[in-house]
PDB file of C-alpha atoms in Angstrom:
ATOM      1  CA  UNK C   1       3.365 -14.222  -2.103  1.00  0.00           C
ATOM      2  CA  UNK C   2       2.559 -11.799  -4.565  1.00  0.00           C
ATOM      3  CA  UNK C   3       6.157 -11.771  -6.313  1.00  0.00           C
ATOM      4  CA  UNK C   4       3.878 -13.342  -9.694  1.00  0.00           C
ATOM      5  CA  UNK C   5       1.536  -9.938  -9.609  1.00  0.00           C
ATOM      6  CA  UNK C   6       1.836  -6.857 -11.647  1.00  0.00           C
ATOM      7  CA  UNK C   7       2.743  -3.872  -9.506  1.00  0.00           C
ATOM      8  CA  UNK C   8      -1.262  -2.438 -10.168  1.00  0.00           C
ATOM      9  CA  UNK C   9      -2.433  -5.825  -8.824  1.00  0.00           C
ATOM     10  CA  UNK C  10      -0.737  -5.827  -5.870  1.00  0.00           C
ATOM     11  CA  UNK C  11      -1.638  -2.433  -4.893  1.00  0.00           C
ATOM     12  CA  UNK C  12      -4.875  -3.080  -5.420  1.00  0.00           C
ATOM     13  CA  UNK C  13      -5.279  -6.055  -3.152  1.00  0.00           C
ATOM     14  CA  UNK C  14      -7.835  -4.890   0.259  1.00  0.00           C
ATOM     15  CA  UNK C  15      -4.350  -4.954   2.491  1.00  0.00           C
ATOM     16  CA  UNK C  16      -3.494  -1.357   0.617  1.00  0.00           C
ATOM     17  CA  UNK C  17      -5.333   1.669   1.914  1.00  0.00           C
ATOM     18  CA  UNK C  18      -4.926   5.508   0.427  1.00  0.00           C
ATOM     19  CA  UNK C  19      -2.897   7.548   2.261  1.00  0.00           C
ATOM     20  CA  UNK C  20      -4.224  11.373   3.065  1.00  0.00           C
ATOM     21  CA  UNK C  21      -2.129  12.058  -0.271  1.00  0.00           C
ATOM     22  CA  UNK C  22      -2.970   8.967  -2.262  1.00  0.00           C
ATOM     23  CA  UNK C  23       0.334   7.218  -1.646  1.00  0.00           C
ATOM     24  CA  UNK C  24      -0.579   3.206  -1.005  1.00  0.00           C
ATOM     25  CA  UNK C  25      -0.594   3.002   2.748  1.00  0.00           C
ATOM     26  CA  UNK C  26       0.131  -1.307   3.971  1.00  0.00           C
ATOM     27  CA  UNK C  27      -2.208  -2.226   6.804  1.00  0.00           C
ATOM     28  CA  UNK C  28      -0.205  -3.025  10.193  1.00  0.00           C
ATOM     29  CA  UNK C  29       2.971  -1.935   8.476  1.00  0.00           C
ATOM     30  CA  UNK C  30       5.338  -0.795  11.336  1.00  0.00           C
ATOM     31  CA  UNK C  31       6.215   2.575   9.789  1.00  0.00           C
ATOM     32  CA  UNK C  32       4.140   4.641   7.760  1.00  0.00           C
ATOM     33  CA  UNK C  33       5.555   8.187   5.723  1.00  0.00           C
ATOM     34  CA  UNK C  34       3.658  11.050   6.469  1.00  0.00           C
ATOM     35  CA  UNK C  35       3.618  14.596   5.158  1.00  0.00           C
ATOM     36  CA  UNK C  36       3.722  16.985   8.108  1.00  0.00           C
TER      37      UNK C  36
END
């Protein structure tokens, strides 16, 4: 898992995308926050 990473390292692994406001988006996650 990545419980042994530093928060930066684990947002920067290729499962994180940018969101349309630069909030870390997870790939396949089943809900995802969006500003309307």
């Amino acid at each position: 898992g990545m419980t042994g990473m530093a928060m930066e390292e684990r947002f920067h692994q290729p499962c994180w995308q940018n969101g349309p406001l630069g909030q870390p988006v997870l790939n396949g996650a089943l809900y995802v926050v969006r500003e309307v």
